Coordinates of C-alpha atoms and ligand atoms in Angstrom, one line a residue:
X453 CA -169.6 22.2 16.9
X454 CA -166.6 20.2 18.2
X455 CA -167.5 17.7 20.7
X456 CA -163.7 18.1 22.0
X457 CA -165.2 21.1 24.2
X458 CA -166.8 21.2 27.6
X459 CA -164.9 17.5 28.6
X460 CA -165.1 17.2 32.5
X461 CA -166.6 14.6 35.2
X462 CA -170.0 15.7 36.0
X463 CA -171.1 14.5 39.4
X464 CA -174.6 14.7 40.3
X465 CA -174.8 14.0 44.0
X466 CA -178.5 13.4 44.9
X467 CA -178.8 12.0 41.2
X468 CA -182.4 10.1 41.5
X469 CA -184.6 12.9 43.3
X470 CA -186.9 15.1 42.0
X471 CA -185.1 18.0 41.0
X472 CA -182.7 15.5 38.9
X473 CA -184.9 13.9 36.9
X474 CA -187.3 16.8 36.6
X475 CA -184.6 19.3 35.3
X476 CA -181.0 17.8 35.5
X477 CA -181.0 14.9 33.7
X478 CA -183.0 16.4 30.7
X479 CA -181.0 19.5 30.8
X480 CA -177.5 17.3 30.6
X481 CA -179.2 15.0 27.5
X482 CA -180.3 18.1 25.3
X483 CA -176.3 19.4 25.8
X484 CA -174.9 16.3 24.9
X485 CA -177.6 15.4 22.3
X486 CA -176.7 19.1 21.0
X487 CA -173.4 18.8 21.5
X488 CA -172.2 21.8 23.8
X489 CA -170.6 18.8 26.0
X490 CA -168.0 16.5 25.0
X491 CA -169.3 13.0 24.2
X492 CA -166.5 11.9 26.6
X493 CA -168.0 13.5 29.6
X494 CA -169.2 10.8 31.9
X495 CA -172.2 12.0 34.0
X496 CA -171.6 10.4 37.4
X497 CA -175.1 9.7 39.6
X498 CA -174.5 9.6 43.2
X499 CA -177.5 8.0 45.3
X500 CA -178.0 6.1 48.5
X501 CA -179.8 3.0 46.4
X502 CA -178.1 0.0 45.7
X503 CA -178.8 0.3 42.1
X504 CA -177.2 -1.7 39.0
X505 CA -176.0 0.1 35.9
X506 CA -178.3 -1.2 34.2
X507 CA -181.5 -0.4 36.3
X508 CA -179.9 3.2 36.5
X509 CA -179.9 3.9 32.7
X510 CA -183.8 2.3 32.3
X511 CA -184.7 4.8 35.3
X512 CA -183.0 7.3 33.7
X513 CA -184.5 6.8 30.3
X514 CA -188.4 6.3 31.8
X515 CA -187.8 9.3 33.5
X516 CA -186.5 11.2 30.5
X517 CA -189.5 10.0 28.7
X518 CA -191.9 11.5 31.3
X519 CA -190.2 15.0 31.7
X520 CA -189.2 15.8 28.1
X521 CA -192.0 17.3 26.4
X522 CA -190.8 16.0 22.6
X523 CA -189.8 12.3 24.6
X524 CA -186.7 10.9 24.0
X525 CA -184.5 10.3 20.1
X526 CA -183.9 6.6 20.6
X527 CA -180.6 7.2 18.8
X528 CA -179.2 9.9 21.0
X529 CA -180.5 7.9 23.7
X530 CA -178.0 5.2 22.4
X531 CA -175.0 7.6 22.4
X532 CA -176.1 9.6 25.6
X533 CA -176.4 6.3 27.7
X534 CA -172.9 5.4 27.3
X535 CA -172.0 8.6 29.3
X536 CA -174.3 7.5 32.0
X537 CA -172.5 5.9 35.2
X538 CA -174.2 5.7 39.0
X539 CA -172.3 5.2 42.0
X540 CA -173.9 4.4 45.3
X541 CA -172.8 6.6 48.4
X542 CA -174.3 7.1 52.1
X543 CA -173.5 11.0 52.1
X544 CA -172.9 10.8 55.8
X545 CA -170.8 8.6 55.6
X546 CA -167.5 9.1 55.0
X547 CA -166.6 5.2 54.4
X548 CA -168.7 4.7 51.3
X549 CA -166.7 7.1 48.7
X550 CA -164.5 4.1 47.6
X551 CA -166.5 3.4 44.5
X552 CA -166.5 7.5 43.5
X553 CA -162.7 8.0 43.9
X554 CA -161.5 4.8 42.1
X555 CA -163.8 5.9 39.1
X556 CA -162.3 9.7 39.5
X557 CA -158.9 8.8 39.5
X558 CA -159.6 7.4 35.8
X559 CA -159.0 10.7 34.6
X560 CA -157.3 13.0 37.3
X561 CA -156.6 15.8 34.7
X562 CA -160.3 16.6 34.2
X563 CA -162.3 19.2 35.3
X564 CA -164.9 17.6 37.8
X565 CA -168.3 19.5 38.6
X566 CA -169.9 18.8 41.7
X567 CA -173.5 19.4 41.5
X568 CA -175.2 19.1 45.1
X569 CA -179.1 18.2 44.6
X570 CA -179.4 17.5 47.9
X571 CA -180.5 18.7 50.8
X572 CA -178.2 21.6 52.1
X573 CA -177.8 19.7 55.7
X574 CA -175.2 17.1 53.8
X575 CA -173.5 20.1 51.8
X576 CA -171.1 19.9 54.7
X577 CA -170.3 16.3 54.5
X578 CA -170.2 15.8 50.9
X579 CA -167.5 18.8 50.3
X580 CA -165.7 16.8 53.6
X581 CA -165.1 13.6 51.8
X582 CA -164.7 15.2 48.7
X583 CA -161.7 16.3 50.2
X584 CA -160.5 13.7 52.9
X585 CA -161.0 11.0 49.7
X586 CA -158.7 13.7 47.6
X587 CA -161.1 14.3 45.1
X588 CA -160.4 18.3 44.9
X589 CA -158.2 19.3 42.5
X590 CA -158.0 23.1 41.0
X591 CA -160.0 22.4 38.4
X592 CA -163.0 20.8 41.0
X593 CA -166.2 23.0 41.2
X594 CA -168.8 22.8 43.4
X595 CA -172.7 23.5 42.6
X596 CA -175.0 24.4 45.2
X597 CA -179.0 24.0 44.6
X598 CA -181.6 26.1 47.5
X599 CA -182.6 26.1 49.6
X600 CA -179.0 28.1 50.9
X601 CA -180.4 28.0 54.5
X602 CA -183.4 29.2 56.2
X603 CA -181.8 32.4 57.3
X604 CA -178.5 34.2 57.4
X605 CA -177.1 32.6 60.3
X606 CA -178.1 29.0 58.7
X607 CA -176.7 30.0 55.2
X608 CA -173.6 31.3 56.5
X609 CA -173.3 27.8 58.5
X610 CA -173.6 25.9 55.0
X611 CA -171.6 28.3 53.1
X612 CA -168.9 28.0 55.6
X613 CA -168.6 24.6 55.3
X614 CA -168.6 24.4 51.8
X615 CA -165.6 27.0 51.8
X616 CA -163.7 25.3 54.4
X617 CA -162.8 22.8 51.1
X618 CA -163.3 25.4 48.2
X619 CA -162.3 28.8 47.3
X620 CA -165.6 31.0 46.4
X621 CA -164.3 31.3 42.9
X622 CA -164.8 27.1 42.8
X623 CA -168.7 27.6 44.4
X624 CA -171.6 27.9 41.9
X625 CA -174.8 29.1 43.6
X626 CA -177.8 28.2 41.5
X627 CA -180.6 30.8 40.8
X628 CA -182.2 29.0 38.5
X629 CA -184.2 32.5 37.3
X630 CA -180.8 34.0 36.2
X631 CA -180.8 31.3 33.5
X632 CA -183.8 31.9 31.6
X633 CA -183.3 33.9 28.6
X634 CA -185.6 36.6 29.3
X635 CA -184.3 37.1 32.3
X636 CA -180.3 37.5 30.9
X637 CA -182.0 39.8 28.0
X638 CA -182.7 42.4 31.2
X639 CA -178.9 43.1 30.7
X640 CA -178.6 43.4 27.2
X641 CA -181.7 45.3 26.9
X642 CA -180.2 47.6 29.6
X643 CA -177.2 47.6 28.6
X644 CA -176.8 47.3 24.7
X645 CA -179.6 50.3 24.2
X646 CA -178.6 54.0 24.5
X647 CA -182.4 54.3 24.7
X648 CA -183.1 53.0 28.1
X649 CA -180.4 54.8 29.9
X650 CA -181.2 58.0 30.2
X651 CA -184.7 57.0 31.5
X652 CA -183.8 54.5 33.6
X653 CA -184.1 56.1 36.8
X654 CA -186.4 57.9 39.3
X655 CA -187.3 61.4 36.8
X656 CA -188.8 58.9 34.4
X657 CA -190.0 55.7 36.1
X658 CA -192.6 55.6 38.5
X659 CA -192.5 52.3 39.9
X660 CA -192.1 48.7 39.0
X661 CA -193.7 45.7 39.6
X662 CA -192.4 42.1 39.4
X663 CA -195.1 39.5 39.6
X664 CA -194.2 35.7 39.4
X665 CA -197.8 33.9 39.8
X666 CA -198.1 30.0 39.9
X667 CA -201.1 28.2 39.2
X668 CA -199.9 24.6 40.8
X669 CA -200.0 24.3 44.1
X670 CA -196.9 23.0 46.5
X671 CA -197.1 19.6 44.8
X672 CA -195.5 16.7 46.5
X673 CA -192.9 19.2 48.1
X674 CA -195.2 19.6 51.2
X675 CA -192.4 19.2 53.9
X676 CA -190.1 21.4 52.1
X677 CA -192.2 24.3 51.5
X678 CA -194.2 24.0 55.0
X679 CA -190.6 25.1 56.2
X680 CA -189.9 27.5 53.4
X681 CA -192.8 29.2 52.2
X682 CA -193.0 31.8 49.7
X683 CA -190.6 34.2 51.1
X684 CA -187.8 32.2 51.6
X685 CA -188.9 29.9 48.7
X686 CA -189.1 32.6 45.8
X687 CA -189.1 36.6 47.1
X688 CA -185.1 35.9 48.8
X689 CA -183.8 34.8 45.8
X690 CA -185.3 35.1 42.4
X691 CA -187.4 38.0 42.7
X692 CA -184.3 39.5 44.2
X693 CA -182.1 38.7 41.4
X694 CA -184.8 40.0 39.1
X695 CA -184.6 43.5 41.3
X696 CA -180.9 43.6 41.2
X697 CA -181.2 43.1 37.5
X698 CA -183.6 46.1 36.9
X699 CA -182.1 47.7 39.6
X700 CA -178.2 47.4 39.1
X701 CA -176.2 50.2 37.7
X702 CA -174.1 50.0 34.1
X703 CA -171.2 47.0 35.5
X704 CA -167.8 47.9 33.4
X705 CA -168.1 44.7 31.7
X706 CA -170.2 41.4 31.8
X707 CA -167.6 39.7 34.1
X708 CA -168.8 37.5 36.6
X709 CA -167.7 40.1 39.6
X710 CA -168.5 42.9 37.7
X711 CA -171.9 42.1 37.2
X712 CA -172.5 40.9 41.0
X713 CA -170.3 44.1 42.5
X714 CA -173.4 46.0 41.5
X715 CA -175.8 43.4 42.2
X716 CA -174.5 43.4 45.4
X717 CA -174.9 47.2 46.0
X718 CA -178.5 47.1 45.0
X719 CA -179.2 44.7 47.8
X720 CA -177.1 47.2 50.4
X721 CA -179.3 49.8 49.2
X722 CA -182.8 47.5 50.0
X723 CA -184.3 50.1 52.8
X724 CA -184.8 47.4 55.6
X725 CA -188.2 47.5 57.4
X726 CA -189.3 48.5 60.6
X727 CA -192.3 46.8 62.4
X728 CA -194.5 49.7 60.9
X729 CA -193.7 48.9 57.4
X730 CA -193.7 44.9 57.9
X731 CA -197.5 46.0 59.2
X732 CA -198.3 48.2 55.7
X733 CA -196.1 47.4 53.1
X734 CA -196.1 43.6 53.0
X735 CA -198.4 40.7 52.7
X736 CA -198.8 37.3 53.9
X737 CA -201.3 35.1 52.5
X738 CA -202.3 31.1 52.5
X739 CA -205.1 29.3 49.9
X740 CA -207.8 27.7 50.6
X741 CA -209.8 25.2 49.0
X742 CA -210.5 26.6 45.1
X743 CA -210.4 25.6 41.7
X744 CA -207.4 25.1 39.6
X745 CA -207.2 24.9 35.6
X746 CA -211.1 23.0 35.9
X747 CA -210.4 20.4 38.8
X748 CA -211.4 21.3 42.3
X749 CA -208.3 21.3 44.8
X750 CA -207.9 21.4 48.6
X751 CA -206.7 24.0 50.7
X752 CA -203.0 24.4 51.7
X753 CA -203.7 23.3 54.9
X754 CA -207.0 21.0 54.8
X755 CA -204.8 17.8 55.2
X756 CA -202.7 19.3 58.3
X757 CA -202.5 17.8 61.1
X758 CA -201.8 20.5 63.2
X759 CA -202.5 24.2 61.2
X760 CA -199.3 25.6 59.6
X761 CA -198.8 29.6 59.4
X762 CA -196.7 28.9 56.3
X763 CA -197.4 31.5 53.5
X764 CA -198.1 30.7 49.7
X765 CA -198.4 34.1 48.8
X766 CA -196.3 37.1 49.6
X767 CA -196.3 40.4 48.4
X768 CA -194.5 43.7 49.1
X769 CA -193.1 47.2 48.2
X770 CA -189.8 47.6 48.5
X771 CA -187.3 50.6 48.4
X772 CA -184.4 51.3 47.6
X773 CA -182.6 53.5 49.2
X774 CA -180.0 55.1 46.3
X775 CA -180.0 58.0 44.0
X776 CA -181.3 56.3 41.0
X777 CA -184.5 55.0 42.7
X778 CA -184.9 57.5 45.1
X779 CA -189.1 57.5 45.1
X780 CA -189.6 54.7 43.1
X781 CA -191.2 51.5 44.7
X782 CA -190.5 48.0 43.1
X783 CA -193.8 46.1 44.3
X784 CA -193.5 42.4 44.4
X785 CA -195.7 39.3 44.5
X786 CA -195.4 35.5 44.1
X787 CA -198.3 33.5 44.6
X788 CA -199.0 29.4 44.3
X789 CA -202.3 28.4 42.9
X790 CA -203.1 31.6 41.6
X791 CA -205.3 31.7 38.8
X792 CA -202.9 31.2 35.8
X793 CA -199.2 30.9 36.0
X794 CA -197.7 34.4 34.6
X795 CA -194.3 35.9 35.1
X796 CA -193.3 39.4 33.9
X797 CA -191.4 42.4 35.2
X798 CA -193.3 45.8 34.6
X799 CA -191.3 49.2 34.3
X800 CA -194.1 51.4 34.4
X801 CA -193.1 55.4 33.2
X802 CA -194.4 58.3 34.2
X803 CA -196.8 60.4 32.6
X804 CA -196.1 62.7 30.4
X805 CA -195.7 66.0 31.6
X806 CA -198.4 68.5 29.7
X807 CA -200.8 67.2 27.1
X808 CA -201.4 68.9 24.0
X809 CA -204.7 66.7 22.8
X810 CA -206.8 68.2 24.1
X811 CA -207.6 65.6 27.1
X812 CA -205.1 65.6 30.3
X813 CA -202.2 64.1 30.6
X814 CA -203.8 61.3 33.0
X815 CA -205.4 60.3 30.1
X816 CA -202.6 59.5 28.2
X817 CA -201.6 55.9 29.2
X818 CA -197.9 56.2 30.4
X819 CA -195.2 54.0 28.7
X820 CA -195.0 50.7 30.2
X821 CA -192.1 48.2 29.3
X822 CA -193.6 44.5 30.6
X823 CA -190.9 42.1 30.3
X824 CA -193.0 38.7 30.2
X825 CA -191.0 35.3 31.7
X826 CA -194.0 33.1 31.7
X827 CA -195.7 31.4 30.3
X828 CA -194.1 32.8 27.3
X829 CA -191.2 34.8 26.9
X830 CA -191.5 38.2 25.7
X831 CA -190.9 41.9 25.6
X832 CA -193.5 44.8 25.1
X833 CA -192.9 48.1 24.9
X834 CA -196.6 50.3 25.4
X835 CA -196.4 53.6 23.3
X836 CA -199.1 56.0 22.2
X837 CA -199.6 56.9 19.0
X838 CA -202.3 58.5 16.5
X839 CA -205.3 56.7 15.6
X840 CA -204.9 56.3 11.6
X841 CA -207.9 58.2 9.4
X842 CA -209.8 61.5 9.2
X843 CA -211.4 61.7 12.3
X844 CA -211.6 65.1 13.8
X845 CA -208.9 66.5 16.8
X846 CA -206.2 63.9 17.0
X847 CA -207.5 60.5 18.7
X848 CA -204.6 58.7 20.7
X849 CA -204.1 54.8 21.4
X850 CA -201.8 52.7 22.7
X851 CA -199.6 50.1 20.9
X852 CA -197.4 47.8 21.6
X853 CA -193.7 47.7 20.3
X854 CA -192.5 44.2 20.5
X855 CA -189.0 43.7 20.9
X856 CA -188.5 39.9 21.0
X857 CA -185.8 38.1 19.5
X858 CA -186.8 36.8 16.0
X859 CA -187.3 32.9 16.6
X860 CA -184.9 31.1 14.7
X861 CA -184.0 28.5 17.0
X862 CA -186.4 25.0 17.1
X863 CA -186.2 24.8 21.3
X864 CA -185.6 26.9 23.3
X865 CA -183.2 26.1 26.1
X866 CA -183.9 25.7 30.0
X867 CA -183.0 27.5 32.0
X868 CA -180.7 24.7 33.6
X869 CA -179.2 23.6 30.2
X870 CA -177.8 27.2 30.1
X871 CA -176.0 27.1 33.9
X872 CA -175.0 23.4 33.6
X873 CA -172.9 24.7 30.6
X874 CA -171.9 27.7 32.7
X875 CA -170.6 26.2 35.4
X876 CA -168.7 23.2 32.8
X877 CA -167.6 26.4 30.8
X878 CA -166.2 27.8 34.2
X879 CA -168.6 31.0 33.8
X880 CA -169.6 32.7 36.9
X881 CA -172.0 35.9 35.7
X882 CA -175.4 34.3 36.2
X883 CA -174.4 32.7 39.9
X884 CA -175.1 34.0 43.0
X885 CA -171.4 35.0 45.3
X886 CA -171.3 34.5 48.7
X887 CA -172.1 38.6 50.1
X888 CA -175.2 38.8 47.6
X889 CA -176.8 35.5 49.3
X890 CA -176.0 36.9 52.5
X891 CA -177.5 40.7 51.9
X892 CA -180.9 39.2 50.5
X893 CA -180.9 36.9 54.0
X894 CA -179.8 39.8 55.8
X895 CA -182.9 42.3 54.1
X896 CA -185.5 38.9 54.2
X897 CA -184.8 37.9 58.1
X898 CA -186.3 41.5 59.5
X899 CA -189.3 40.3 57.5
X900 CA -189.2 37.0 58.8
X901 CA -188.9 37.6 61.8
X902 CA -192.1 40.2 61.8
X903 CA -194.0 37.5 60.4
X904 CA -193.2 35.1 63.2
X905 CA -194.1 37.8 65.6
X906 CA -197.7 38.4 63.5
X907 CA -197.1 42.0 62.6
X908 CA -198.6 41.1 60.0
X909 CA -201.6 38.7 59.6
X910 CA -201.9 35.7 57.8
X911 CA -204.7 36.9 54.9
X912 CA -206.3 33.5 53.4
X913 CA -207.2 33.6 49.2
X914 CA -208.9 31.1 47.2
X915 CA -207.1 28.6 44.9
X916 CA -207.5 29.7 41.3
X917 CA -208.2 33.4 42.1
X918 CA -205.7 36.8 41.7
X919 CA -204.3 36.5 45.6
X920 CA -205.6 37.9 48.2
X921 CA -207.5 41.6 48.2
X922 CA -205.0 43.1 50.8
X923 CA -202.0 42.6 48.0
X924 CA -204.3 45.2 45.7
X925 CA -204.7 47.5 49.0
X926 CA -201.0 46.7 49.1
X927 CA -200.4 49.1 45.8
X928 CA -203.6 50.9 45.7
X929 CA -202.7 52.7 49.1
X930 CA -200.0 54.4 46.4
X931 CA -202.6 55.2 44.2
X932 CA -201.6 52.6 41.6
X933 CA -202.4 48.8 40.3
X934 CA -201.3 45.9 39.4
X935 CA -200.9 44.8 35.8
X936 CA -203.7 42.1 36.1
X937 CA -205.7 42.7 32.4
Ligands
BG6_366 C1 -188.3 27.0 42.6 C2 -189.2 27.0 43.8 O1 -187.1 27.6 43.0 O2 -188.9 27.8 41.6 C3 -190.6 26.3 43.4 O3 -188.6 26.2 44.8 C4 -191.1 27.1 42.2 O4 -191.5 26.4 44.5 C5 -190.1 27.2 41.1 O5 -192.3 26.3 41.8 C6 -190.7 28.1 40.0 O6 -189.8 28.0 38.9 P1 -190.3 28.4 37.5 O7 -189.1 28.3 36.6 O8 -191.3 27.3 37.1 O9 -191.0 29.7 37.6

């Protein structure tokens, strides 16, 4: 691959927090080390510490050595290094861009990316000086990490700001979840099968359930998430995504609008709840002291100084309200310090309609197809077939048809290498647009909003363990389960 490709000024504003050297930086070294970005690219760190160049590229290095599971190849280091530049800037304060500008206007032709690791209150500021220092040119794009706000009205606030300086085709919302592989194969299993199609809708499916189960607990991001929780934290956005995905009709082509036009849609169709169904048909739940992979660990809330009604767990049914999935309810749940950490999507079919074996139809496990995201990625289709011998009457069981991608690559990529290059390759499918952030706010703030009010209570579970029992009264009111084997 020619390194001549992918060439642009890649500015990480909020450069030494977590989310930077946890993902960013080791996301931006595997592209350069594999050579998807030009060597040229200069990767531009923008923090508020007075920092030499020096001290920046050792950080950047111990750091790389702590995140990246294979460490660091000292050679690549070598090469990767020389694309490394810091610059220090007070985001609120319009004065200090000097330093950024004058090392901008090296190369004014380049494509720049703006990636905003901060938190959203400076979004504002930074796209400001950006422009009062006349650093947005047509070829300037601007990344936006969550949290996008709180609620609609906050989100809009932020997104206005951002768009008072850049058109929405320059803004990149991250969803981290739409860059993981399994969860872009959704489409091309939808969408590259004549299989699925037919089936794909409320005759054949009877419900799905998305489940995206952590076993670590809120780490050292207590005063985010104590704001956040697991609502606004996971169910607004990336189980959302992963509905619209399942959800979405066929798009006329992979386009970026194309592909959101009926993302969109799905989340207009989202039947919004009244208090009734915040009361029955969603779940709000915080952990208490437990167990976690061995080690005995505290409760959410047993180092509080005053008690906080923030949820770790959420679950829900949703509908949709469309003539596909007319009847069909997508249950949800996302959970920290659950027992293990799994991820998967399950489309669970009906059953068949009359059985000829001689045992009812009930009997006969329905098809399932359990699209796994963690912890390892894969793709199971649950058929029945015979039982191979002489026994006598025909003996059923159930099998699974695996339909992952043969392995042929060493590593596979995360999720962030695959939007960093996006957003450098000026790719816009797998980002969020402005109406689809502010339909899942608009769907998520009715909920909210219950939940201050108590419709619901706050259910308590214990760390390490499935959740709490109300999320299985959730589904078995319908007469169903979850897919915990
Ligand atoms: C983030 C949330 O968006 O996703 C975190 O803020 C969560 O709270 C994380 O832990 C989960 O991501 P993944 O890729 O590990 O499932």
């Amino acid at each position: 691959m020619s390194t001549k490709f992918n060439l642009c000024d890649f500015i990480l504003f909020g450069g030494h927090g977590d989310l930077a050297f946890r993902k960013l930086m080791p996301a931006l070294y595997h592209l350069c080390s594999d050579e998807y970005i030009s060597e040229e690219t200069r990767i531009i760190t923008v923090s508020r510490r007075d920092i030499s160049q020096d001290e920046h590229i050792n950080l950047v290095k111990a750091k790389l050595e702590e995140f990246l599971e294979e460490g660091i190849n000292q050679e690549q280091f070598e090469k990767f290094k020389k694309q490394l530049y810091v610059v220090q800037i007070d985001f609120s304060n319009d004065s200090s861009y000097e330093p950024l500008q004058k090392l901008l206007n090296e190369h004014t032709d380049r494509h720049r990316i703006n990636y905003l690791s901060t938190s959203p209150n400076f979004f504002g500021d930074i796209c400001s000086s950006l422009n009062n220092w006349d650093l947005i040119t047509k070829n300037t794009r601007v990344v936006l990490e969550k949290p996008l706000g709180k609620d609609l009205k906050s989100s809009q606030e932020i997104n206005k700001k951002v768009l008072e300086h850049f058109n929405e085709d320059q803004v990149f919302r991250i969803d981290h979840y739409l860059g993981k592989d399994t969860v872009q194969n959704i489409l091309a299993l939808r969408f590259s099968n004549r299989l699925f199609m037919p089936l794909w809708n409320s005759n054949h499916i009877d419900h799905v359930q998305i489940t995206v189960a952590e076993s670590v607990g809120v780490e050292n991001r207590w005063e985010y998430y104590n704001e956040y929780g697991a609502l606004r934290d996971m169910i607004q956005n990336h189980l959302m995504q992963l509905i619209c995905l399942i959800a979405m009709e066929p798009p006329c082509s992979i386009d970026a609008n194309a592909v959101r036009d009926e993302k969109v849609k799905v989340l207009r169709s989202f039947r919004k709840m009244n208090n009734d169904d915040i009361k029955n048909k969603t779940v709000r739940a915080q952990y208490t002291a437990g167990s976690s992979e061995g080690k005995s660990v505290a409760g959410y809330c047993d180092n509080c100084e005053v008690p906080s009604d923030t949820e770790t767990y959420a679950a829900m049914r949703v509908d949709i309200d469309n003539w596909r999935w007319n009847g069909v309810p997508f249950y949800i749940r996302s959970g920290k310090r659950m027992q293990r950490r799994n991820s998967e999507i399950v489309i669970q079919f009906k059953t068949i309609p009359h059985s000829i074996f001689g045992v009812d139809e009930e009997s006969i496990n329905a098809n399932k197809l359990v699209i796994t995201l963690q912890p390892n990625e894969s793709i199971e289709l649950k058929m029945m077939n015979k039982i191979p011998g002489l026994s006598e009457g025909m003996k059923l069981q159930q099998v699974d048809l695996e339909l992952n991608s043969p392995h042929n690559i060493d590593r596979k990529p995360d999720a962030y290498e695959r939007l960093i290059l996006d957003v450098i390759r000026n790719e816009a499918t797998l980002f969020m647009r402005l109406d689809e952030v502010e339909e899942a706010w608009k769907w998520a703030d009715v909920i909210i909003e219950g939940w201050k009010n108590n419709i619901t209570s706050m259910k308590k579970y214990t760390a390490g363990s499935d959740g709490p029992s109300a999320a299985v009264q959730l589904i078995a009111k319908d007469t169903r389960s979850w897919n915990d084997e």
